[in-house]
Short mmCIF file of C-alpha atoms and ligand atoms in Angstrom, two decimals:
data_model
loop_
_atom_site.label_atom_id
_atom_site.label_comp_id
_atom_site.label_asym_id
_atom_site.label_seq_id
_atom_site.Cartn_x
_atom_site.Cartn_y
_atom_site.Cartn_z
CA UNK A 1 0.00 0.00 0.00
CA UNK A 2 1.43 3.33 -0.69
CA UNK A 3 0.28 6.28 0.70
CA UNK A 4 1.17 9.75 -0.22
CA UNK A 5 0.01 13.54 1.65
CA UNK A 6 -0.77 16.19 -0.22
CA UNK A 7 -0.87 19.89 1.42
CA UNK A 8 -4.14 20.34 0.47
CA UNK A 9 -7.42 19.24 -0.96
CA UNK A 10 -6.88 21.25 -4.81
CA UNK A 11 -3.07 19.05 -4.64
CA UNK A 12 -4.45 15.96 -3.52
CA UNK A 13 -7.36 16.22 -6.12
CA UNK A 14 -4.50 16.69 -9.20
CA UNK A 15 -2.60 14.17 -7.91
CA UNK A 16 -5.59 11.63 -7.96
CA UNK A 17 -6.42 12.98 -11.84
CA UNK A 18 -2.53 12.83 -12.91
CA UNK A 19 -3.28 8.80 -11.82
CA UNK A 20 -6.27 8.34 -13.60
CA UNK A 21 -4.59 10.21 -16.81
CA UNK A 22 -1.71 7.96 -16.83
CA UNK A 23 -3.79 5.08 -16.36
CA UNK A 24 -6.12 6.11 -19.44
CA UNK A 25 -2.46 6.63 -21.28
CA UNK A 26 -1.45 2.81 -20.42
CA UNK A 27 -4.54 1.76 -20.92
CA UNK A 28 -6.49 3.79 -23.25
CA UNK A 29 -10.05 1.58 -22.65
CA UNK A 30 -10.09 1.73 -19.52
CA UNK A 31 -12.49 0.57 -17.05
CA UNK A 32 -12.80 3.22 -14.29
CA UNK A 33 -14.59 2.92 -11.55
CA UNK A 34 -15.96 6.00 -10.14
CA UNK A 35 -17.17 7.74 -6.87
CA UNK A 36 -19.31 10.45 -5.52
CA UNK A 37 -19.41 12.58 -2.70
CA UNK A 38 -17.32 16.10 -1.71
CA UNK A 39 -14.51 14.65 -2.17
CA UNK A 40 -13.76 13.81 -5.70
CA UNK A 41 -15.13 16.47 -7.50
CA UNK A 42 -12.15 18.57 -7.72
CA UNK A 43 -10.45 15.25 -9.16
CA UNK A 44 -13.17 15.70 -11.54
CA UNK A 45 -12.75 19.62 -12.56
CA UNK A 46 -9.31 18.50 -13.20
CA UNK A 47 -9.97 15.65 -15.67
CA UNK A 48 -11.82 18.20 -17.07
CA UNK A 49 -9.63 20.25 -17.74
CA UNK A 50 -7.20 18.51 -18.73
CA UNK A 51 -9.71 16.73 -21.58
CA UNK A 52 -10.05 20.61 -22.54
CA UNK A 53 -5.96 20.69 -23.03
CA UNK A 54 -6.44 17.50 -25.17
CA UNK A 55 -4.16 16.05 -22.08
CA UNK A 56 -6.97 13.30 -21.94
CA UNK A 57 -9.24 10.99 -24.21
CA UNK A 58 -11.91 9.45 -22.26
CA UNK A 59 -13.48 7.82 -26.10
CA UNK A 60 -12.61 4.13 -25.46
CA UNK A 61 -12.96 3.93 -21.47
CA UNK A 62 -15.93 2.30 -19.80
CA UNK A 63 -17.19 3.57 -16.04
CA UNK A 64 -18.94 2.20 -13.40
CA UNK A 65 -19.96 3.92 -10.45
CA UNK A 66 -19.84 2.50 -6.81
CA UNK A 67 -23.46 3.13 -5.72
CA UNK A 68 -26.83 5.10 -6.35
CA UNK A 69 -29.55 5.67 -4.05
CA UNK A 70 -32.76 3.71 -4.27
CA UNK A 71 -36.11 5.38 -5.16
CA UNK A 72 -34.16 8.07 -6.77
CA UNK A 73 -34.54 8.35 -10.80
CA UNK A 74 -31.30 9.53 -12.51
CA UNK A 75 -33.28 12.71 -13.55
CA UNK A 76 -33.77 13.48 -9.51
CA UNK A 77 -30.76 16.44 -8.85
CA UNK A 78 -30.07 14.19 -5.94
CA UNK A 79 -29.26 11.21 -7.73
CA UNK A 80 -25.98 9.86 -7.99
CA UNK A 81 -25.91 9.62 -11.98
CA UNK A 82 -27.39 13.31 -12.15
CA UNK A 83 -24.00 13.98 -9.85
CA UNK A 84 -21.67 12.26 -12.37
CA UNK A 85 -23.18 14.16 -15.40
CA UNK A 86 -22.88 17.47 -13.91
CA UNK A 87 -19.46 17.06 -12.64
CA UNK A 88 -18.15 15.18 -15.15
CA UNK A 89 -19.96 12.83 -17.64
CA UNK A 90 -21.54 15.88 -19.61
CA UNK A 91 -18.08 17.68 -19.31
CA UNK A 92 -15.86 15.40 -21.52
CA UNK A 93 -16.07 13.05 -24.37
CA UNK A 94 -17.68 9.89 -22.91
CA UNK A 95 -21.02 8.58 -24.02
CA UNK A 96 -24.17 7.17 -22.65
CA UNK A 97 -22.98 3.61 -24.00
CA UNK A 98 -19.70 3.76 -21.90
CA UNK A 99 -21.29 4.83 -18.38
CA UNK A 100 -22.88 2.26 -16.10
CA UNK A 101 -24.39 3.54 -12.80
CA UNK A 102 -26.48 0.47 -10.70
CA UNK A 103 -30.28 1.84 -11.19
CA UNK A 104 -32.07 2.42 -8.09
CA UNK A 105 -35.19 2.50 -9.71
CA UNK A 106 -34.82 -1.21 -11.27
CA UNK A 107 -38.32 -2.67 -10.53
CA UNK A 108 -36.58 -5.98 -9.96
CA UNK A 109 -33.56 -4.47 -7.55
CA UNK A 110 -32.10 -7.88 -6.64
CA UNK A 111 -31.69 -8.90 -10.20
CA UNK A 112 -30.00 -4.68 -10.71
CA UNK A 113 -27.58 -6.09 -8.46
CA UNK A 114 -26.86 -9.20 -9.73
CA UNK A 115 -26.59 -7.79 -13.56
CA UNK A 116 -24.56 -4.82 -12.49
CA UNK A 117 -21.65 -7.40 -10.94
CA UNK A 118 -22.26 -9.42 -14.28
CA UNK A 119 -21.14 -6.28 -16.28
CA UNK A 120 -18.52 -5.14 -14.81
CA UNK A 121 -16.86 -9.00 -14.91
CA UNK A 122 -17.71 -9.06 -18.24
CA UNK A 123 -15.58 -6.06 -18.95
CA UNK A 124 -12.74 -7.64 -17.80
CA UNK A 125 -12.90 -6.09 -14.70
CA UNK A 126 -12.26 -2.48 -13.26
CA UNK A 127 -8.46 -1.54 -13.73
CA UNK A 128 -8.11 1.66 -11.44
CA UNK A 129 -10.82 2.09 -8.82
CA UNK A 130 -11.70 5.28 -7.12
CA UNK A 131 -12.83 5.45 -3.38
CA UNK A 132 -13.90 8.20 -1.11
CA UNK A 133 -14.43 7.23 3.13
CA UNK A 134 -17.26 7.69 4.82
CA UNK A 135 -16.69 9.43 8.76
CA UNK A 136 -17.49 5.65 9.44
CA UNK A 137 -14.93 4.31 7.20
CA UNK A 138 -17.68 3.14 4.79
CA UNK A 139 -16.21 2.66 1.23
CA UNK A 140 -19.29 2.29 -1.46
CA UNK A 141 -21.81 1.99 0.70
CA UNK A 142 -20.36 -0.92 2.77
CA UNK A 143 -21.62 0.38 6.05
CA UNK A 144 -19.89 -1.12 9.17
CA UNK A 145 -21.45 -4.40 10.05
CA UNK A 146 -20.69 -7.69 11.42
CA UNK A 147 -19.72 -9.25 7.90
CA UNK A 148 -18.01 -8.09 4.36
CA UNK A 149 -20.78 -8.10 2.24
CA UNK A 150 -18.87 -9.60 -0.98
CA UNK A 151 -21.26 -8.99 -3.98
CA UNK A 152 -23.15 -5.51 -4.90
CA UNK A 153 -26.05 -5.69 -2.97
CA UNK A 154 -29.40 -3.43 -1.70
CA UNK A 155 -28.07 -1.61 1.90
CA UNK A 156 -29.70 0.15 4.56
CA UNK A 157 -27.70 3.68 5.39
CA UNK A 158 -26.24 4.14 8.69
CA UNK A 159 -27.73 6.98 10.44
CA UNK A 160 -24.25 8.61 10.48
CA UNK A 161 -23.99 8.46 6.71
CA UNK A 162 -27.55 9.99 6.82
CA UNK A 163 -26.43 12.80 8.46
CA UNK A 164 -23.43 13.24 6.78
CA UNK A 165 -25.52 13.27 3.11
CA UNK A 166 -28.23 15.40 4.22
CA UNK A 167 -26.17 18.65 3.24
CA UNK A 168 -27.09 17.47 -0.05
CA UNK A 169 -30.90 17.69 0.59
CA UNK A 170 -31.07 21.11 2.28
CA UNK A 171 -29.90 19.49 5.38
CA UNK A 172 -33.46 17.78 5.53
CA UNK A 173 -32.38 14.35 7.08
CA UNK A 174 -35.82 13.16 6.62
CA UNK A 175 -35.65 13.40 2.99
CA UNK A 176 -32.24 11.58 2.37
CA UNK A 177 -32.85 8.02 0.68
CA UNK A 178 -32.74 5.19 3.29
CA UNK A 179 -31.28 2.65 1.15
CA UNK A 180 -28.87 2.38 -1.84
CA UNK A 181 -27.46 -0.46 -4.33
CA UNK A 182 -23.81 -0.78 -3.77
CA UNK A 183 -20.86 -2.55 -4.96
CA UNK A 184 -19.77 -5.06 -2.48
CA UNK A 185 -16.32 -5.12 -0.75
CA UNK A 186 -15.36 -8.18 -3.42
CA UNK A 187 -16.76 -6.63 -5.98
CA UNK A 188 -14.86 -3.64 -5.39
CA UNK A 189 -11.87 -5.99 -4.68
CA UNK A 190 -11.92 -7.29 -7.50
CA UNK A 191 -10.74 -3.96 -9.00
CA UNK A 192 -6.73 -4.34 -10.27
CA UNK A 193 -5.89 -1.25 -8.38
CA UNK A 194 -7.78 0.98 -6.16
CA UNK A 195 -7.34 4.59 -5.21
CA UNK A 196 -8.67 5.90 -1.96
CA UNK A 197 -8.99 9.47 -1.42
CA UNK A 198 -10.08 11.72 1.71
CA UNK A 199 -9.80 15.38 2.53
CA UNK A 200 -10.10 17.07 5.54
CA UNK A 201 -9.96 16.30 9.45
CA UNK A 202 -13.49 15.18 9.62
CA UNK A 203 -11.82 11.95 7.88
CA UNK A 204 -8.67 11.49 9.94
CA UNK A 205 -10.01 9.06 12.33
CA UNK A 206 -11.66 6.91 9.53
CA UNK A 207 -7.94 7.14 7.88
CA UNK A 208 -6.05 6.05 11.45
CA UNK A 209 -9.03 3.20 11.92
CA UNK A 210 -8.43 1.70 8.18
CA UNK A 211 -4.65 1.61 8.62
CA UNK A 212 -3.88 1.33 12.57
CA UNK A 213 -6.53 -0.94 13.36
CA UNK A 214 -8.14 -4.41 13.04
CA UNK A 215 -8.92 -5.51 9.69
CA UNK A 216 -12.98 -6.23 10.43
CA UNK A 217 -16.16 -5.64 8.90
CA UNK A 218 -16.79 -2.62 11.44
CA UNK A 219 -14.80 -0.62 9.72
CA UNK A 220 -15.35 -1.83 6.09
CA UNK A 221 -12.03 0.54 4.89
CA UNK A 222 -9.77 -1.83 6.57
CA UNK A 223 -9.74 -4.85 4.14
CA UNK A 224 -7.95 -2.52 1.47
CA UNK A 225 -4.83 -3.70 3.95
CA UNK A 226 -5.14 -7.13 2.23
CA UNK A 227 -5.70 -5.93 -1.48
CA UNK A 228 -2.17 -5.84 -3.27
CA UNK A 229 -2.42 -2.69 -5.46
CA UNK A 230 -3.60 -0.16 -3.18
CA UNK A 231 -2.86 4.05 -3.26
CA UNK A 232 -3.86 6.76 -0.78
CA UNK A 233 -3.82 10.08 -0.90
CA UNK A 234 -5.01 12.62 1.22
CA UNK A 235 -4.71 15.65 2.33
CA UNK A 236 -2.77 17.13 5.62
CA UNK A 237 -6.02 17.34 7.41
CA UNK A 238 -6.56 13.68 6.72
CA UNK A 239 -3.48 12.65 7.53
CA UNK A 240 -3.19 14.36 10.80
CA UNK A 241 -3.16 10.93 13.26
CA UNK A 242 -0.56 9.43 11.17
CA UNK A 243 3.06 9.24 12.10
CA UNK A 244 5.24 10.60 9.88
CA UNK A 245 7.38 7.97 8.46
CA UNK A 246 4.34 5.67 7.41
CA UNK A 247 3.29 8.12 4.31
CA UNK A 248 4.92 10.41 1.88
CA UNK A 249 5.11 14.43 1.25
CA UNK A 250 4.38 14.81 -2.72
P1 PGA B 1 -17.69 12.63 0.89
O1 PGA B 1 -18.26 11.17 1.05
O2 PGA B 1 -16.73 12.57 -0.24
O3 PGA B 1 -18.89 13.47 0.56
O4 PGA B 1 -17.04 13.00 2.18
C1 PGA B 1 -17.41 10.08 0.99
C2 PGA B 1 -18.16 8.82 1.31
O5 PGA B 1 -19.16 8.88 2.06
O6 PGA B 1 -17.76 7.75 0.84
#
């Protein structure tokens, strides 16, 4: 595992897009898997822009996103597809054919789940795979529980990730979707190399728990110990309860 601090969230958001450019240059179709949340949208602006310098050709790649809410249709504003186009999807040269978000509206949502680890296998797998942390260490939606939950699956939101998301819906907690469709832990292990990012010093505990503690189920972050292709980067903030020799400056 390799783990790098940044000084701050705009340098560990290039970072993060200077690794998903050289991936797309190694690898020009790509399968990316992709994240929501605060924290990655700068990553986002920045693959932007650099797709506006002609830095980046997103034409061949494929994407699939961690998790959507259920109940929400990808034309609600608080949908997690809605997110992706308006921070990114809608921003570069990628088309509707090449984006795969699980649909929380499926009428048959066990069978969503099923098909949507069917696809990705059947794309050979997701090379580079991008992670946010939840204050509870939740990665996806894999919300602490007693067991890794292996395959993508229908979850019930913790009340702290409730809270946490209900800036989104004008701090309404009430209105925040109680369940979502997420990739499992092995699905997401699956993934040939994963990149975890988190900004800020509401995530520092999450980031001492994944790599100072017990690899368990409670907190869902720490199995990324045992995956062999692993990169974090955060930011100061996030990085705060670390000791200094176990990351590097960049
Ligand atoms: P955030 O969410 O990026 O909005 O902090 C991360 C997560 O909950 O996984």
């Amino acid at each position: 595992m390799e783990i790098l601090t940044c000084k701050d969230y705009s340098a560990m958001s290039q970072k993060a897009a200077e690794i998903i450019a050289s991936q797309i240059k190694s690898k020009p179709d790509s399968a990316l898997g992709l994240a929501t949340g605060s924290t990655p949208i700068k990553m986002y602006d920045q693959l932007v822009e650099m797709h506006k310098d002609s830095l980046i050709d997103f034409s061949q790649i494929k994407t699939f996103n961690l998790d959507e809410y259920c109940e929400l249709p990808q034309s609600n504003p608080q949908s997690y597809y809605y997110f992706m186009e308006e921070n990114f999807f809608r921003k570069v040269n990628l088309k509707k054919e090449q984006i795969y978000i699980p649909n929380g509206v499926a009428e048959d949502l066990e069978l969503e789940c099923v098909n949507y680890d069917n696809l990705i296998d059947s794309s050979g797998g997701i090379d580079l795979q991008v992670l946010g942390i939840g204050n509870n260490s939740h990665i996806g939606f894999n919300e602490p529980k007693d067991y890794f939950e292996k395959n993508t699956h229908i979850t019930q939101l913790d009340e702290s990730t409730l809270e946490a998301n209900a800036r989104f819906f004008d701090d309404n907690i009430e209105a925040v979707p109680k369940k979502a469709i997420t990739m499992g832990i092995g699905s997401i292990f699956k993934s040939k190399k994963i990149m975890l990012l988190a900004s800020g010093e509401s995530k520092a505990k999450a980031i001492y728990n994944t790599l100072y503690g017990k690899i368990t189920p409670t907190v869902p972050s720490s199995i990324l110990n045992l995956h062999p292709n692993v990169i974090i980067i955060l930011d100061e903030k996030a990085a705060s309860l670390l000791d200094e020799q176990d990351f590097k400056r960049v």
